């Protein structure tokens, strides 16, 4: 074959472009493996970049030729070691793509033409969402899950059985009957937005690592060596296909998937059987409409020939079934320019870069800022060191493509290198905190030996940014939850010197005139801005100020009401690194009083081997002990904490496991909406009474407390004969 590698992209014919894309996919994959797995790059970075750029340029010129294994779509090479390899008896295929309605018409026409001779044939198709996750193949022998593997390169994947076993949607044993003696169920592992956001929030609250999007996070979660980490990520699974099997699950695709549901799998509720292009496209539009409310990412609709007999007759081309196609959603993308990169400093001192963009409308929303996550992300790598955006860095002045796909959070998907200004320079991430000037460093994670992806200001309390964020955290909902003292007021009081540390909040009433003045000045300022914007003059200033006075009384009362917080909330409010709500509750339960926690904390901090001194407690590991040691060993915190404890008296955490608590030792689950208390309050109360609170219903559950709107948990409890009571009945029982 002639060497095409030097032929200019605009001179390539379609078959040549196709061949080039295949060559580049192979070469880039090889280079990735050499670089990431063998740590032995075989080509220079410049050659590598050139290959990626050529790949992108060809894909741009021939979008319909983009390959399933295109380097531009890759989420990074698989890990070097750790998981055993699994050869798929039936390869895990990719799908041909359709971008327009015409492409779909072509697909159907190709099918009809292929079966032309078969005059009475009634070809049916299925249409279902294309889930944006990771595919997995689950082997069931005699109805029992025995092995699960990733797709890998389609031919060989990795054995991630232990991790897949933690996914609730993957049954250990198939339900019902009639399943083949041996079958590989295939489908998609994915993460919901809710879970992704919760993980991000948990991680941010405890100063942990950063997560870029649900798909990469799901991929990372599946690659964990420690399955309990995977378990904590609450991944989900939809079954939609199968591999090697001793018999067909059903005669048609549609019925096979219905069988999967009978056997205990989750299947998409959005799958239909259709007989015409119009019906397929109608389902595509319907799914597209529902896309934003599904709660997880999908990136298109998959059409498949329904009858398995016809699937077999139509067959395969290299790596793809002829009988299926993925109709992709147009990405909601737009290009704009990075004007500036700002660094924001968070509560735990994390330096968070934000790109300020030339405003641009994407998917109906104006986007002006987009998070750049961290230093590595700007350079073009994710937190595992895998290339993202083809490994291209982001520079000030760059033209970038912004995407707001199913997820609402906009992100930069690509840098348009052709438009990079000739004088653009790589962004230099600051090594000093932009707010307080203290050194900003990247810590080494003790467990992995790897550098944390985030750079952190070491200024702690002398850093105003950390102090403000710490105060905002202190009054936030899961912490002391002081109504009326939102982020805006905290910033105002801090900037006016009225509140410096948490203790000052409780003496704020002593500075009433100054507080009043600060609030009034802000109102004035805001009114001035509004006037300037609207051109109207102001009336009725007095009434605004009157409201201000009332508001102040309320605020001081709200503060006063929080002088005796629950111990777990108080510990969480301190904002100690790695101590989220759950860990704070464990500490409260363990030490009962703040005095005891301080005593043990200090003793541990003073010890040579902290881990030997700190009592062994379930749920408290080395990272938390180290964080506690840092906190209690830091003299600057002593003074702050002493002053705070003069004002605030956390309630001792009393565990009443006495026999008179009728729920002591019982396992309780709360579901539905509770009306008298929040879920976390309900949990804390039950635990105080010696009950164990579980998240899901099982044979071990003793009581399900069900509020309005209870769904699957209620059903399950009824099936298992678990006692179900209302919220009122619960209060009666525990005598509150
Ligand atoms: S069917 C023989 N159905 O898309 C056909 N794939 O582009 C095998 N995917 O690797 C795939 N949702 O990870 C199929 N409803 C769906 C899908 C789906 C997502 C993914 C899957 C596969 C890739 C192929």
XYZ file of C-alpha atoms in Angstrom, residues 402-732:
331
model
C -17.220 24.607 25.010
C -19.734 21.861 25.518
C -22.831 21.718 27.642
C -23.984 18.241 26.803
C -26.565 16.401 28.886
C -24.767 17.579 31.953
C -25.417 21.162 32.890
C -21.820 21.944 33.758
C -20.013 23.429 30.775
C -16.584 22.119 29.944
C -13.798 22.719 27.455
C -13.668 19.801 25.051
C -11.084 21.003 22.602
C -8.554 23.709 21.913
C -8.584 24.991 18.340
C -4.841 24.895 17.780
C -5.062 26.507 14.346
C -6.357 29.624 16.078
C -3.757 29.718 18.849
C -2.117 33.184 18.831
C 1.554 32.932 17.902
C 2.565 34.646 21.135
C 0.449 32.426 23.420
C 2.564 30.860 26.137
C 1.885 27.836 28.348
C -0.034 28.889 31.449
C 2.158 29.033 34.512
C 0.223 27.833 37.468
C 1.090 30.025 40.480
C 3.240 28.484 43.185
C 2.086 31.130 45.641
C -1.378 31.736 46.959
C -2.775 34.703 44.990
C -4.615 35.910 48.108
C -2.077 35.694 50.935
C 1.200 35.030 49.137
C 2.034 31.878 51.131
C 3.686 29.034 49.220
C 1.176 26.799 47.422
C 2.287 23.180 47.221
C 1.161 19.844 45.897
C 1.103 17.214 48.592
C 2.181 13.656 48.068
C -0.564 11.170 48.745
C 0.961 8.738 51.244
C -0.943 5.748 49.964
C -0.293 6.140 46.255
C 2.956 8.073 46.431
C 1.478 10.320 43.743
C 1.263 14.087 43.804
C -2.180 15.469 44.558
C -3.643 17.028 41.435
C -4.431 20.210 43.353
C -2.064 22.841 44.575
C -2.886 24.123 48.006
C -2.105 27.338 49.901
C -0.134 26.584 53.049
C -1.220 29.831 54.740
C -4.196 28.281 56.563
C -5.628 30.812 59.003
C -3.463 33.697 57.857
C -4.976 33.300 54.397
C -8.086 35.517 54.192
C -9.533 33.392 51.398
C -9.319 30.251 53.516
C -10.635 32.111 56.529
C -13.717 33.360 54.648
C -14.368 29.973 53.105
C -13.936 28.377 56.519
C -16.497 30.761 57.998
C -18.899 30.115 55.164
C -18.530 26.415 55.844
C -19.016 26.936 59.576
C -22.463 28.490 59.104
C -23.528 26.279 56.185
C -26.404 23.818 56.243
C -24.768 20.564 57.327
C -22.659 22.511 59.845
C -24.105 25.070 62.302
C -26.795 26.058 59.803
C -27.227 29.667 60.876
C -30.133 31.110 58.976
C -29.632 34.573 57.505
C -25.870 34.380 57.699
C -25.204 33.427 54.114
C -22.031 33.655 52.101
C -22.652 37.292 51.192
C -22.958 38.449 54.782
C -19.950 36.447 55.888
C -17.860 38.092 53.185
C -19.139 41.512 54.139
C -18.507 41.065 57.880
C -15.080 39.622 57.221
C -14.051 42.429 54.898
C -15.187 45.011 57.466
C -13.220 43.243 60.192
C -16.412 42.433 62.127
C -15.869 38.682 62.014
C -12.434 37.117 61.744
C -12.942 33.701 63.262
C -15.993 31.618 64.125
C -16.065 32.873 67.735
C -16.667 36.428 66.493
C -19.994 35.357 65.016
C -21.300 34.818 68.528
C -20.217 38.253 69.731
C -21.479 40.034 66.640
C -24.408 41.583 68.547
C -21.862 43.528 70.614
C -20.908 45.358 67.410
C -24.459 46.077 66.375
C -23.963 49.681 65.165
C -21.049 48.687 62.972
C -22.959 45.690 61.599
C -25.917 47.923 60.850
C -23.707 50.388 59.076
C -22.037 47.716 56.983
C -25.400 46.336 55.894
C -26.753 49.803 55.153
C -23.693 50.682 53.093
C -24.102 47.556 51.072
C -27.779 48.282 50.448
C -26.860 51.783 49.311
C -24.239 50.412 47.018
C -26.598 47.838 45.549
C -29.318 50.445 45.065
C -26.829 52.712 43.325
C -25.849 49.920 40.983
C -29.474 49.105 40.243
C -30.216 52.742 39.563
C -27.257 53.054 37.277
C -28.461 50.010 35.402
C -32.114 51.040 35.157
C -31.733 54.829 34.952
C -34.492 55.299 37.583
C -34.068 57.230 40.805
C -34.597 55.850 44.234
C -37.581 56.193 46.527
C -38.451 54.787 49.852
C -35.008 54.299 51.315
C -36.355 54.279 54.841
C -38.442 51.208 54.510
C -35.416 49.302 53.301
C -33.529 50.358 56.396
C -36.456 49.422 58.629
C -36.478 45.967 57.209
C -32.792 45.918 57.918
C -33.359 46.411 61.655
C -35.882 43.620 61.845
C -33.568 41.403 59.882
C -30.767 42.081 62.320
C -32.794 41.001 65.326
C -33.688 37.822 63.541
C -30.080 37.226 62.621
C -28.851 37.664 66.201
C -31.554 35.300 67.388
C -30.618 32.700 64.778
C -27.013 32.933 65.987
C -28.075 32.636 69.618
C -30.151 29.568 68.820
C -27.018 27.766 67.739
C -25.008 28.121 70.904
C -25.615 24.502 71.817
C -25.162 22.593 68.579
C -25.087 18.806 68.234
C -21.537 17.599 68.640
C -21.300 16.002 65.192
C -22.409 19.200 63.472
C -19.903 21.168 65.511
C -17.021 18.852 64.620
C -18.004 19.006 60.946
C -18.299 22.807 61.173
C -14.650 23.103 62.244
C -13.741 22.264 58.662
C -10.894 19.928 59.529
C -9.578 18.371 56.338
C -10.950 14.960 55.392
C -13.666 15.243 58.031
C -17.000 15.206 56.278
C -20.384 14.760 57.910
C -20.107 10.990 58.253
C -16.667 11.026 59.854
C -17.741 13.851 62.163
C -20.637 11.683 63.335
C -18.295 8.750 63.968
C -15.991 10.986 66.008
C -18.925 12.373 67.997
C -20.198 8.883 68.745
C -16.743 7.724 69.748
C -15.685 10.592 71.979
C -19.077 11.859 73.237
C -17.761 15.321 74.153
C -15.636 17.964 72.488
C -13.328 18.024 75.487
C -12.584 14.335 75.055
C -11.939 14.700 71.326
C -9.557 17.600 72.011
C -7.785 15.617 74.721
C -7.272 12.573 72.499
C -6.443 14.786 69.516
C -3.703 16.564 71.425
C -2.327 13.390 72.909
C -2.161 11.885 69.437
C -0.572 15.003 67.984
C 2.139 14.905 70.629
C 2.892 11.225 70.110
C 5.731 9.864 68.065
C 3.523 7.355 66.328
C 0.049 8.951 66.171
C -1.557 5.856 64.687
C -0.479 3.809 67.703
C -2.052 6.246 70.156
C -5.345 7.041 68.454
C -7.990 4.477 69.455
C -8.944 2.085 66.720
C -12.347 3.174 65.449
C -14.333 1.744 62.565
C -14.426 4.227 59.723
C -11.402 6.260 60.877
C -8.238 5.600 58.933
C -4.757 7.035 58.605
C -5.791 10.044 56.538
C -8.300 11.203 59.132
C -5.911 10.591 62.032
C -3.292 12.619 60.244
C -5.750 15.437 59.604
C -6.747 15.443 63.279
C -3.105 15.464 64.315
C -2.405 18.404 62.020
C -5.373 20.276 63.376
C -4.886 19.661 67.081
C -1.120 19.905 66.814
C -1.334 23.394 65.335
C -1.055 25.972 68.103
C -2.780 28.626 66.052
C -5.927 26.517 66.199
C -5.786 26.302 70.031
C -6.586 29.928 70.502
C -9.302 29.934 67.860
C -10.916 26.849 69.360
C -10.652 28.117 72.961
C -12.368 31.350 72.058
C -15.035 29.486 70.138
C -15.734 27.120 73.023
C -16.228 30.099 75.320
C -19.191 31.016 73.124
C -20.490 27.672 71.957
C -21.212 24.573 74.011
C -21.691 21.500 71.846
C -24.131 19.023 73.354
C -22.471 15.838 74.534
C -23.331 12.967 72.238
C -25.202 10.533 74.395
C -25.741 7.066 73.117
C -28.757 5.655 74.817
C -28.521 1.966 74.259
C -30.308 1.177 77.482
C -32.931 -1.506 77.412
C -35.713 1.059 77.668
C -35.096 2.187 74.102
C -37.413 -0.073 72.147
C -35.355 0.380 69.001
C -31.946 -0.412 70.546
C -30.135 -2.966 68.425
C -32.725 -2.763 65.628
C -31.850 -1.996 62.015
C -33.930 0.877 60.701
C -34.298 2.326 57.216
C -35.873 5.716 56.462
C -37.508 6.350 53.109
C -39.830 8.822 51.410
C -40.018 12.425 52.512
C -39.964 12.970 56.232
C -42.000 15.895 57.471
C -40.937 16.447 61.043
C -37.194 16.118 60.718
C -34.472 16.008 58.124
C -33.057 12.684 57.038
C -29.785 13.349 58.844
C -31.614 14.312 62.024
C -33.704 11.156 61.846
C -30.550 9.121 61.417
C -28.774 10.808 64.316
C -31.783 10.312 66.572
C -32.152 6.622 65.752
C -28.448 6.099 66.338
C -28.622 7.898 69.651
C -31.276 5.396 70.642
C -28.963 2.533 69.791
C -30.480 1.596 66.445
C -28.476 0.924 63.332
C -29.517 2.979 60.314
C -29.133 1.342 56.919
C -29.466 2.824 53.464
C -31.309 -0.049 51.836
C -33.861 -2.663 52.789
C -32.713 -6.246 53.211
C -33.672 -9.330 55.168
C -31.735 -7.790 58.079
C -33.991 -4.732 58.242
C -36.288 -4.598 61.286
C -38.236 -1.407 60.667
C -38.889 0.745 57.608
C -40.033 4.269 58.449
C -41.851 5.369 55.306
C -42.889 8.936 54.571
C -44.967 10.104 51.587
C -43.541 9.241 48.199
C -41.841 6.045 49.390
C -41.142 3.823 46.387
C -38.937 0.840 45.783
C -37.757 0.475 49.379
C -41.360 0.270 50.558
C -42.112 -2.350 47.942
C -39.081 -4.371 48.928
C -39.932 -4.157 52.639
C -43.427 -5.404 51.922
C -42.044 -8.258 49.866
C -39.675 -9.232 52.658
C -42.324 -8.826 55.346
C -40.359 -6.065 57.099
C -42.393 -3.977 59.545
C -43.391 -0.655 57.931
C -44.415 2.323 60.073
C -45.158 6.006 59.470
C -43.071 8.879 60.743
C -45.698 9.593 63.439
C -45.705 5.981 64.567
C -41.924 6.158 64.806
C -42.121 9.147 67.164
C -44.740 7.409 69.249
